[in-house]
mmCIF file of C-alpha atoms and ligand atoms in Angstrom:
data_model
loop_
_atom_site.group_PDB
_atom_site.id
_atom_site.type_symbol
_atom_site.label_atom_id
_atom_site.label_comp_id
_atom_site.label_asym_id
_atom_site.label_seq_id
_atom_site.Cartn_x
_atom_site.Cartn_y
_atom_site.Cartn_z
ATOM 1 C CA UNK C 151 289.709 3.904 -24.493
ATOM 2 C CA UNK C 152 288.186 3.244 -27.910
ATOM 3 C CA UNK C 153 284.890 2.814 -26.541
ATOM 4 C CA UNK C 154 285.290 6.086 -23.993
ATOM 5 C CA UNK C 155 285.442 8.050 -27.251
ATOM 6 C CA UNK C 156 282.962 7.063 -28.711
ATOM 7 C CA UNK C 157 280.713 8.124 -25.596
ATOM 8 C CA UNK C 158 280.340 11.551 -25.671
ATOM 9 C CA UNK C 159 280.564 12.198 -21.829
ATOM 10 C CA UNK C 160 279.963 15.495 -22.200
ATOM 11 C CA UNK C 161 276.166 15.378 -24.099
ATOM 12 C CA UNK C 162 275.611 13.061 -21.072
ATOM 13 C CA UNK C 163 276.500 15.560 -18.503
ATOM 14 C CA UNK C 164 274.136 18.459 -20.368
ATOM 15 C CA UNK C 165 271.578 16.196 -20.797
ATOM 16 C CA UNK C 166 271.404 15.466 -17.096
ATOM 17 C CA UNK C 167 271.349 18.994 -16.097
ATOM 18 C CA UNK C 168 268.519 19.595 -18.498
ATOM 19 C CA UNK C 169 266.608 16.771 -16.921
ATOM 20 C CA UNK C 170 267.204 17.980 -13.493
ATOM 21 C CA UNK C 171 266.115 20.982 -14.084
ATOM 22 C CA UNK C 172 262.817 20.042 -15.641
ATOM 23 C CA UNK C 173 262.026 17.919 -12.462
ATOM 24 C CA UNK C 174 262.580 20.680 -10.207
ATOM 25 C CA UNK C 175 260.020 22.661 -12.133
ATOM 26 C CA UNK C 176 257.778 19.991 -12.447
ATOM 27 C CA UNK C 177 257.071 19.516 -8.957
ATOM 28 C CA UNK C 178 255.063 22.743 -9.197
ATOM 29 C CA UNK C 179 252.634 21.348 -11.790
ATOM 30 C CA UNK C 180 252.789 17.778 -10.767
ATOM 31 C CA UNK C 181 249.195 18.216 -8.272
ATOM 32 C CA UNK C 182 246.267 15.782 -7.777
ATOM 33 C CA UNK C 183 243.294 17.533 -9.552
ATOM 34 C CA UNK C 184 244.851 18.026 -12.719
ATOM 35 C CA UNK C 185 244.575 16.228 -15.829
ATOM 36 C CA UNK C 186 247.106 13.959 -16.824
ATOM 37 C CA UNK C 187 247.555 15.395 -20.444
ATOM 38 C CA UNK C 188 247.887 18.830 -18.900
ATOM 39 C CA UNK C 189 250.857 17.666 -16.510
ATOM 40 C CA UNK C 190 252.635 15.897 -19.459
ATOM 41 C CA UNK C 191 252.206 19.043 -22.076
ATOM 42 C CA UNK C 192 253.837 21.181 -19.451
ATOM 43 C CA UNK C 193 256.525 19.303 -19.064
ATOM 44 C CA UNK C 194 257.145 19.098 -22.349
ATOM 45 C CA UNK C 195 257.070 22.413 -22.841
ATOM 46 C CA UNK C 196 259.740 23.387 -20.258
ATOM 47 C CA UNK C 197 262.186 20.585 -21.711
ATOM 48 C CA UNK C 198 261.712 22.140 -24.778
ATOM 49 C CA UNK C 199 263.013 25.004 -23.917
ATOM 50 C CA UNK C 200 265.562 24.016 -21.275
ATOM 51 C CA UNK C 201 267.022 21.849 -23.851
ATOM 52 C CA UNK C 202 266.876 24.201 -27.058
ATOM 53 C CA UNK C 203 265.191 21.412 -28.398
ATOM 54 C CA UNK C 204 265.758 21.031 -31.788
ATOM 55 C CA UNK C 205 264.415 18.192 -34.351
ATOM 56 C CA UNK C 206 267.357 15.163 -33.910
ATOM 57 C CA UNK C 207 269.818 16.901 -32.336
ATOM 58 C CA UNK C 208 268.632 17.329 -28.902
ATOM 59 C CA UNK C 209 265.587 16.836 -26.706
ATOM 60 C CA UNK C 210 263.293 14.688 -25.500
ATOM 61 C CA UNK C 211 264.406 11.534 -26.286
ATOM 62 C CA UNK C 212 261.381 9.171 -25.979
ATOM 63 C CA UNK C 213 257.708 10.370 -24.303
ATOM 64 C CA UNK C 214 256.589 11.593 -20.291
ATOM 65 C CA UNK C 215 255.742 8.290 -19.052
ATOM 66 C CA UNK C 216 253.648 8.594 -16.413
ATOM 67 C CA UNK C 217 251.967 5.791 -15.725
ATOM 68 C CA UNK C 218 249.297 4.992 -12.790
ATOM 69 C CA UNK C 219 249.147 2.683 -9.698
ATOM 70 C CA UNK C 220 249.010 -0.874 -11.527
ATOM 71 C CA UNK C 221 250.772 0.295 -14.350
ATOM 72 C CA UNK C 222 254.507 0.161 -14.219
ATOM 73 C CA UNK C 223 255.723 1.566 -17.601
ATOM 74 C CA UNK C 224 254.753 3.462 -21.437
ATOM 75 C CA UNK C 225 251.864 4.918 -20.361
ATOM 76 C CA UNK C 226 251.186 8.587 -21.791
ATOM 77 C CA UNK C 227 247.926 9.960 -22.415
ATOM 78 C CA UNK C 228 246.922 10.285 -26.247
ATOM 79 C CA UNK C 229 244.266 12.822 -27.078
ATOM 80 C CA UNK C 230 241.395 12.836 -25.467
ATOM 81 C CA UNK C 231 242.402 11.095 -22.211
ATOM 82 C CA UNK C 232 240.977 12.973 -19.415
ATOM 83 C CA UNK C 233 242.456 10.634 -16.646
ATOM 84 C CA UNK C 234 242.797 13.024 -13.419
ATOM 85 C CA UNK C 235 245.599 12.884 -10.909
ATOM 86 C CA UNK C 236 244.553 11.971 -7.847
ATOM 87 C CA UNK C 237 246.089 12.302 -4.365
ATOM 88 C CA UNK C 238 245.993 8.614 -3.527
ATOM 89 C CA UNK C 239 247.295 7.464 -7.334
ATOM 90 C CA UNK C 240 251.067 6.730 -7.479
ATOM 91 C CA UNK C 241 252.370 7.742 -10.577
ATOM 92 C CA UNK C 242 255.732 6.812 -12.277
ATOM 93 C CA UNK C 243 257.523 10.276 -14.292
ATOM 94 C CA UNK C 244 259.702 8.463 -16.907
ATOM 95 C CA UNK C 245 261.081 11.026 -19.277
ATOM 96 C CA UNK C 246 264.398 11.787 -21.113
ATOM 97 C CA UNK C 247 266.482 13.874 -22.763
ATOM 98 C CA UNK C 248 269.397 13.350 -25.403
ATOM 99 C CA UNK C 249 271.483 15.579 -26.222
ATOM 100 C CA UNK C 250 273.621 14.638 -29.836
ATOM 101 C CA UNK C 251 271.366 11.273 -29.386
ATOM 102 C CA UNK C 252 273.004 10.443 -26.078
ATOM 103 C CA UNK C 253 270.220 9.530 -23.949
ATOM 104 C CA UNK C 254 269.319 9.986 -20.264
ATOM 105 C CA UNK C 255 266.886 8.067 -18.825
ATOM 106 C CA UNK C 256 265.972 8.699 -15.644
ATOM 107 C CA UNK C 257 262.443 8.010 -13.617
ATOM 108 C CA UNK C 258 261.037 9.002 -10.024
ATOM 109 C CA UNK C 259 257.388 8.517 -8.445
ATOM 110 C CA UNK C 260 254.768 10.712 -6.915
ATOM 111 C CA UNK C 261 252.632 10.122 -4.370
ATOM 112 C CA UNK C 262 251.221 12.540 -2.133
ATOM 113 C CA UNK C 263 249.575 10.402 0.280
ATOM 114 C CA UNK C 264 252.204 9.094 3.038
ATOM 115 C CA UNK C 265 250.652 5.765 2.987
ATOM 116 C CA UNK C 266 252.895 4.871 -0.136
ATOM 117 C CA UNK C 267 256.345 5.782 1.617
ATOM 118 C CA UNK C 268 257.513 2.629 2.033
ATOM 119 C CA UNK C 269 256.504 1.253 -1.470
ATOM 120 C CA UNK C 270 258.481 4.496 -2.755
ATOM 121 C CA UNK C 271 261.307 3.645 -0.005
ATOM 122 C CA UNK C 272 261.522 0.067 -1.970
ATOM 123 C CA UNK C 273 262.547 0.768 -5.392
ATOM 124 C CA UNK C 274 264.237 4.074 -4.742
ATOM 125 C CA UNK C 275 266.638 1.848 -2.263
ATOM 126 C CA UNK C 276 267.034 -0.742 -4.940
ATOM 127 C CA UNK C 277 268.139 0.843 -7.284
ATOM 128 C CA UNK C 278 270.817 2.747 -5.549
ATOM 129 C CA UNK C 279 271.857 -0.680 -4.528
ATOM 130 C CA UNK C 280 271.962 -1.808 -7.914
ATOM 131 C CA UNK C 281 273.818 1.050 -8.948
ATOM 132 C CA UNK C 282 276.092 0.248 -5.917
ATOM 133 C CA UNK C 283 276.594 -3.044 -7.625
ATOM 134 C CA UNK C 284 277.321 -2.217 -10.973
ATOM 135 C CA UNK C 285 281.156 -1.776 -12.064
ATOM 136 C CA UNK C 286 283.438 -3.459 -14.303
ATOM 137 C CA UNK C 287 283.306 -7.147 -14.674
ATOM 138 C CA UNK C 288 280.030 -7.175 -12.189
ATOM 139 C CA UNK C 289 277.537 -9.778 -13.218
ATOM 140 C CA UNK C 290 274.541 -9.172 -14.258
ATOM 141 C CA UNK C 291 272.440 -11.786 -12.471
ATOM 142 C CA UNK C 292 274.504 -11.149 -8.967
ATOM 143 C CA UNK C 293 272.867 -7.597 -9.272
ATOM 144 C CA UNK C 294 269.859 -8.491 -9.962
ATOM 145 C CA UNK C 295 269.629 -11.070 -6.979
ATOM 146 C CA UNK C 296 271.662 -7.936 -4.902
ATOM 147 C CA UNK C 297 268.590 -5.866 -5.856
ATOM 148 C CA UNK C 298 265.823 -8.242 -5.399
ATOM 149 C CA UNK C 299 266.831 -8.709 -1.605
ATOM 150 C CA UNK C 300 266.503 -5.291 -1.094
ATOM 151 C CA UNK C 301 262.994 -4.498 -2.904
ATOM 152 C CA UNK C 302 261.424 -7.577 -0.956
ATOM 153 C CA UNK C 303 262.666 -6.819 2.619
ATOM 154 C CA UNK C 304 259.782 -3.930 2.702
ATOM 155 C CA UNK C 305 256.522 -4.410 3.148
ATOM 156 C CA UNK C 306 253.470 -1.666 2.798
ATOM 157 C CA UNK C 307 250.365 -1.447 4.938
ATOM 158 C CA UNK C 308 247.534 -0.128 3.103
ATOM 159 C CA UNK C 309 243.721 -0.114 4.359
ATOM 160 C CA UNK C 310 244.850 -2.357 7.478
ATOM 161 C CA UNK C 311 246.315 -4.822 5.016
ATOM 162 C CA UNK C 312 249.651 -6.109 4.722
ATOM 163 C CA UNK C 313 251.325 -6.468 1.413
ATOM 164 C CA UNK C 314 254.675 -8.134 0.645
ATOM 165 C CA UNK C 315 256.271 -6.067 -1.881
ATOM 166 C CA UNK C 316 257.690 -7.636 -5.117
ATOM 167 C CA UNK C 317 260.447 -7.048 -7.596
ATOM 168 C CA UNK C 318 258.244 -7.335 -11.110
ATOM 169 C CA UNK C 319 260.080 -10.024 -12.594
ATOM 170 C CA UNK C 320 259.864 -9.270 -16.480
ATOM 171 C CA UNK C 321 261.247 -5.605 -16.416
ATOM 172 C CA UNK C 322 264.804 -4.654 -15.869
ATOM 173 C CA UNK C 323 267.260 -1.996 -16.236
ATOM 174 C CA UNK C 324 269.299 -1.800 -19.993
ATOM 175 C CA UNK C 325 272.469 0.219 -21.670
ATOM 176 C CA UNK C 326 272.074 3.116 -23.424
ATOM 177 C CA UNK C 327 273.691 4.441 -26.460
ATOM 178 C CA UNK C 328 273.760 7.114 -29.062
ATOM 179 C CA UNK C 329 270.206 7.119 -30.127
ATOM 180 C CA UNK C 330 269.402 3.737 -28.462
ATOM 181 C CA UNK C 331 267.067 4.105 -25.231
ATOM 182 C CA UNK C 332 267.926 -0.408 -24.904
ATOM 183 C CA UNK C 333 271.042 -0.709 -26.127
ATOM 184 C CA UNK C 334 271.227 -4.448 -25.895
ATOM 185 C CA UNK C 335 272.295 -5.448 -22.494
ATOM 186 C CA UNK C 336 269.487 -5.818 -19.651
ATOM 187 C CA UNK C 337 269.809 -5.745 -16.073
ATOM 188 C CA UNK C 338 267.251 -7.676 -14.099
ATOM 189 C CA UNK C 339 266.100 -6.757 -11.010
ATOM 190 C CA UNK C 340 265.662 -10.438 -9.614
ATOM 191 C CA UNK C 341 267.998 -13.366 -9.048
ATOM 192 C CA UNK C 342 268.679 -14.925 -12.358
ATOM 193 C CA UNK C 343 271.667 -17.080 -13.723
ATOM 194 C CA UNK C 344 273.351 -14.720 -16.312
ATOM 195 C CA UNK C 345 277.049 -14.566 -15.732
ATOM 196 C CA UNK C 346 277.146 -11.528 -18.702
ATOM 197 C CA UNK C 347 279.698 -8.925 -16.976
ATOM 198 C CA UNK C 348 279.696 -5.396 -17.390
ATOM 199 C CA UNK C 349 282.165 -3.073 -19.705
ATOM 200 C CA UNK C 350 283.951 -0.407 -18.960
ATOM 201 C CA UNK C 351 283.033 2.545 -21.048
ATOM 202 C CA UNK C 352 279.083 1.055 -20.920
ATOM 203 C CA UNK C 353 276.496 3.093 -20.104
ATOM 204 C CA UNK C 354 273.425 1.843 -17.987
ATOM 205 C CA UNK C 355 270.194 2.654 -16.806
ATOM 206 C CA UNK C 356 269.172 0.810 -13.652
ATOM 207 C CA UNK C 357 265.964 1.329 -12.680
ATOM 208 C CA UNK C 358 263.906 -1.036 -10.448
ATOM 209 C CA UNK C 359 259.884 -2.170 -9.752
ATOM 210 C CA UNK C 360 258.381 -2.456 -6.713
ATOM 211 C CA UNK C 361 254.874 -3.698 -6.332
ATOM 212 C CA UNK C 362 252.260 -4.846 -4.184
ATOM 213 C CA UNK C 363 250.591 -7.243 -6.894
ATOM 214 C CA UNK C 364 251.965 -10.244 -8.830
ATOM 215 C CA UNK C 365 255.424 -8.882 -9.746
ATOM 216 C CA UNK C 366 254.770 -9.629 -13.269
ATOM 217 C CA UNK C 367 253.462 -7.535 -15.918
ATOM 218 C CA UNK C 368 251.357 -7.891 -19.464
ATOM 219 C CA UNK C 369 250.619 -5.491 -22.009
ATOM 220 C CA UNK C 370 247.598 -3.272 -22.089
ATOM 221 C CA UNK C 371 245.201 -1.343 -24.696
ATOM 222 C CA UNK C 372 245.240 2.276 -25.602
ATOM 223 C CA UNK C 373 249.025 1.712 -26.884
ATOM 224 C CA UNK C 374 250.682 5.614 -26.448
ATOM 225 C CA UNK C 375 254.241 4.907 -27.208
ATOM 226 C CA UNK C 376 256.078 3.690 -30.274
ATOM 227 C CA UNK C 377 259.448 3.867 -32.631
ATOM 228 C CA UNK C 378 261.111 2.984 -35.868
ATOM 229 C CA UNK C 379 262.354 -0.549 -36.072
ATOM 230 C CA UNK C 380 265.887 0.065 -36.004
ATOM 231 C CA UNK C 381 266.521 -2.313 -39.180
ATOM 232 C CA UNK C 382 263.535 -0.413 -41.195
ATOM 233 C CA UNK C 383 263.731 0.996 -44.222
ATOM 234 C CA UNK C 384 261.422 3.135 -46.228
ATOM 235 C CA UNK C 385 261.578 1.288 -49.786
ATOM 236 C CA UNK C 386 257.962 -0.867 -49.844
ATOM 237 C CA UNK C 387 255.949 1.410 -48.211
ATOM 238 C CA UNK C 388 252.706 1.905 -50.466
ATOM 239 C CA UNK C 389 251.094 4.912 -50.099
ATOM 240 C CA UNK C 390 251.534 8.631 -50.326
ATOM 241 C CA UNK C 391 250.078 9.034 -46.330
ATOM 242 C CA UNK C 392 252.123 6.053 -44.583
ATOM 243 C CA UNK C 393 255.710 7.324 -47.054
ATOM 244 C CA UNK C 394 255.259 10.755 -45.783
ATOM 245 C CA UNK C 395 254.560 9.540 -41.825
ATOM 246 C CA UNK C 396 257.283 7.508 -42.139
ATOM 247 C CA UNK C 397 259.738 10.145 -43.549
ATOM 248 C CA UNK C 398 259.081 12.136 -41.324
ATOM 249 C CA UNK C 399 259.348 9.867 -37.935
ATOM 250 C CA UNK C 400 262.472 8.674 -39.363
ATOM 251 C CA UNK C 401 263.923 12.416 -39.812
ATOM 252 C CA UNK C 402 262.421 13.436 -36.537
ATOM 253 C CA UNK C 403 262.924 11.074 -34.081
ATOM 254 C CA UNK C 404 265.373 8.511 -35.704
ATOM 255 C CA UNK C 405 265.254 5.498 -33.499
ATOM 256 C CA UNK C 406 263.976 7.350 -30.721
ATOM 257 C CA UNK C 407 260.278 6.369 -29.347
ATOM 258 C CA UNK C 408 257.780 9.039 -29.745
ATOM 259 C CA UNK C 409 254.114 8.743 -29.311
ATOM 260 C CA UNK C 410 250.535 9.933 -30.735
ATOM 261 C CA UNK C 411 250.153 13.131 -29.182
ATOM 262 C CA UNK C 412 253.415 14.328 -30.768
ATOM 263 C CA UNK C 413 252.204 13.074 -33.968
ATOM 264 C CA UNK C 414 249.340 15.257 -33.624
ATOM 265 C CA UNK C 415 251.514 18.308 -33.096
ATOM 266 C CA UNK C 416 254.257 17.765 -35.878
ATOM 267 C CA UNK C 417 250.588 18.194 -37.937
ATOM 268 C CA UNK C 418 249.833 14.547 -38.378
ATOM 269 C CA UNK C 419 246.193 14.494 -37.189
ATOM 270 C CA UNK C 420 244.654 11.765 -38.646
ATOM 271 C CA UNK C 421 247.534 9.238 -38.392
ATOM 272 C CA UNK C 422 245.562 6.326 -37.619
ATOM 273 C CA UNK C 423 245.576 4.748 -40.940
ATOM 274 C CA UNK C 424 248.707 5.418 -41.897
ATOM 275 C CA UNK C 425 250.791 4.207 -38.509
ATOM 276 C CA UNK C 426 248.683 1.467 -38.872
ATOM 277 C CA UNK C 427 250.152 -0.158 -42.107
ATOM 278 C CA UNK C 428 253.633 0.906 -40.741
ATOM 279 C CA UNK C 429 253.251 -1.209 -37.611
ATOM 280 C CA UNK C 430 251.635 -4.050 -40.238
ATOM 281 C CA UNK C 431 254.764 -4.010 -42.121
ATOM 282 C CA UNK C 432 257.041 -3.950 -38.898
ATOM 283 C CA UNK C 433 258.901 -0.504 -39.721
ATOM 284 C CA UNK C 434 257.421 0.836 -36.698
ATOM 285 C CA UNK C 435 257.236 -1.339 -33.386
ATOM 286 C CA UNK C 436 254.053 -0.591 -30.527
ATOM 287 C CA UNK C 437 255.286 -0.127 -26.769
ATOM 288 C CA UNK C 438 251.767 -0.540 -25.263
ATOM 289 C CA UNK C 439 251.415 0.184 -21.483
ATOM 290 C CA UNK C 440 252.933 -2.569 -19.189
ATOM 291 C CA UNK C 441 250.679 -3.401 -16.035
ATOM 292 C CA UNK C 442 250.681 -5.764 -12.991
ATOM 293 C CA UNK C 443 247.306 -6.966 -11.720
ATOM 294 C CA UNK C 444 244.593 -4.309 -11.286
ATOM 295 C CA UNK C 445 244.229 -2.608 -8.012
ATOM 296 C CA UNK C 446 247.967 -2.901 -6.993
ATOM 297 C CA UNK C 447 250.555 -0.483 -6.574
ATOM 298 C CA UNK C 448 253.884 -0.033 -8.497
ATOM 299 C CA UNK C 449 256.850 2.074 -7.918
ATOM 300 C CA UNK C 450 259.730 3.046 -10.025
ATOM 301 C CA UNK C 451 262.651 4.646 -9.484
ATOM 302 C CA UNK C 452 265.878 4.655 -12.399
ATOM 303 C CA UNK C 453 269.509 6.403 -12.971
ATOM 304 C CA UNK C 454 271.570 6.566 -15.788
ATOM 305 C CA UNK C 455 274.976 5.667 -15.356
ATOM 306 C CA UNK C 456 278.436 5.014 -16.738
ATOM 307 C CA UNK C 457 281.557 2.394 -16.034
ATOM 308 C CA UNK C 458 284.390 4.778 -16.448
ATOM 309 C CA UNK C 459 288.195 2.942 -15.974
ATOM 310 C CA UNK C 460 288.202 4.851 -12.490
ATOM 311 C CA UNK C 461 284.671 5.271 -11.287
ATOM 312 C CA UNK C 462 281.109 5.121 -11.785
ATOM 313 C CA UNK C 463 279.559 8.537 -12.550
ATOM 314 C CA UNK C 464 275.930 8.709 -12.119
ATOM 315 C CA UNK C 465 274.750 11.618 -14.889
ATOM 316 C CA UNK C 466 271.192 11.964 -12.998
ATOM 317 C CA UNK C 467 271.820 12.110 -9.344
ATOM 318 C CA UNK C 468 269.951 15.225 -8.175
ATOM 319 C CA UNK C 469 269.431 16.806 -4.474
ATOM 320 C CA UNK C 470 265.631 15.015 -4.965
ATOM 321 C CA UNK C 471 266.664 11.539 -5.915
HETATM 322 CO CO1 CO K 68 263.042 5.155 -17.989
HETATM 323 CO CO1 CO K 69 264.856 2.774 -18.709
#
């Protein structure tokens, strides 16, 4: 009960419906032929308004991931990027909202050619088994196992080539909390011996990988997304330029990730420097773009959930996904 209270069930709920509602709109703007940068700025525009966004109260509560083919996760162009959708890429929209700091985190794919339907089939099947899993006293590692079965019974034919799909090993589903997009907990999406059960009153996102490469991923250049170390504090920073970035990340985005683009438009345009000696001195921590071997194909798709006493109740189910 304690911990139900401390949920606020309600921010959840709004949240949701803002998100939903920016994905419905998005599908108009989300079209091979435009720029990546442009896709991302209009969403973000129409979940600033749908949300009334304003500074840490609501929002967006980390960037528009929406990462390419190979790349499974944090991948959002910075200035300057002028990488074009195209109608055989298959892209990954991870966004959120938070309203009060309660976060939704929620993720589908595009892909326009049908070639990809079964890849898309995989994860969006997995992780409505996974969710199908979850409940009180569930263990972690039985759902991950639950969900790996399902991602690798598909296969995808593309160019008269057969490829097993796999569950990427190193990526998994987490809680959420107030202000915390990983709230400690993860849930993996293959077999793995963890016996940790689930709480009621926890919140989850489950969101699941599949891919027609290695099923492993590594970090990448051209890092996009980042956020305050949640133990940081402002006292031995040196420097007027890296004290006032700081303040203001801290004030703006708490321990929510942001990235460089948003810098740029809270008036921070040459931030290089600066967010430079923060990451040196490990207030602020890099999230650079995860990917599985080039040429492969990822898919993602994620909920956000919570273990009430009586039932599950998924915040981001939608008509689309
Ligand atoms: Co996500
Ligand atoms: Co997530």
């Amino acid at each position: 009960m304690e911990r139900l209270r401390e949920y606020d069930i309600d921010s959840m709920r709004k949240g949701a419906e803002c998100h939903r509602q920016v994905r419905k709109y998005s599908q108009r703007i989300i079209k091979p032929g435009r720029k990546m940068i442009d896709i991302c700025e209009d969403i973000e525009k129409i979940l600033r308004f749908i949300t009334n966004q304003n500074t840490i109260h609501c929002g967006q509560s980390f960037p528009t991931g929406c990462s390419l083919n190979h790349v499974a996760a944090h991948y959002t162009p910075n200035s300057g990027d002028e990488t074009v959708l195209n109608y055989d890429d298959v892209c990954k929209f991870d966004f959120g909202t938070h309203i009060n700091g309660f976060v939704i985190d929620t993720a589908f794919t595009v892909a326009f050619n049908p070639i990809y339907d079964n890849l898309l089939m995989a994860s969006k099947e997995a992780t409505n088994h996974g969710i199908k899993l979850a409940g009180i006293d569930a263990r972690l590692g039985e759902i991950g196992a639950g969900i790996q079965e399902v991602l690798e019974s598909y296969e995808v034919e593309l160019n008269g080539k057969n490829y097993p799909i796999k569950a990427i090993r190193n990526l998994c589903g987490h809680t959420v909390a107030q202000y915390k997009v990983h709230a400690g907990k993860s849930v993996p999406i293959v077999k793995k011996e963890d016996n940790t059960k689930m709480e009621e009153g926890e919140m989850y996102a489950i969101e699941t990988f599949a891919s027609t490469g290695k099923g492993w991923v590594t970090d990448k250049s051209d890092c996009s997304h980042y956020m305050v170390n949640e133990y940081a504090t402002g006292e031995k920073i040196r420097g007027d330029k890296p004290r006032q970035l700081f303040n203001h990340l801290y004030r703006n985005y708490n321990t929510l990730a942001w990235c460089r683009r948003w810098l740029e438009e809270d008036g921070f345009k040459n931030h290089s420097l600066a967010l430079k000696q923060l990451i040196d001195q490990g207030l602020v921590d890099p999230y650079p773009p995860l990917a599985d071997i080039e040429g492969c194909y990822v898919s993602q798709f994620e909920h956000t959930f919570m273990l009430k006493p009586t039932k599950k109740e998924i915040f981001t189910v939608g008509d689309d996904y």
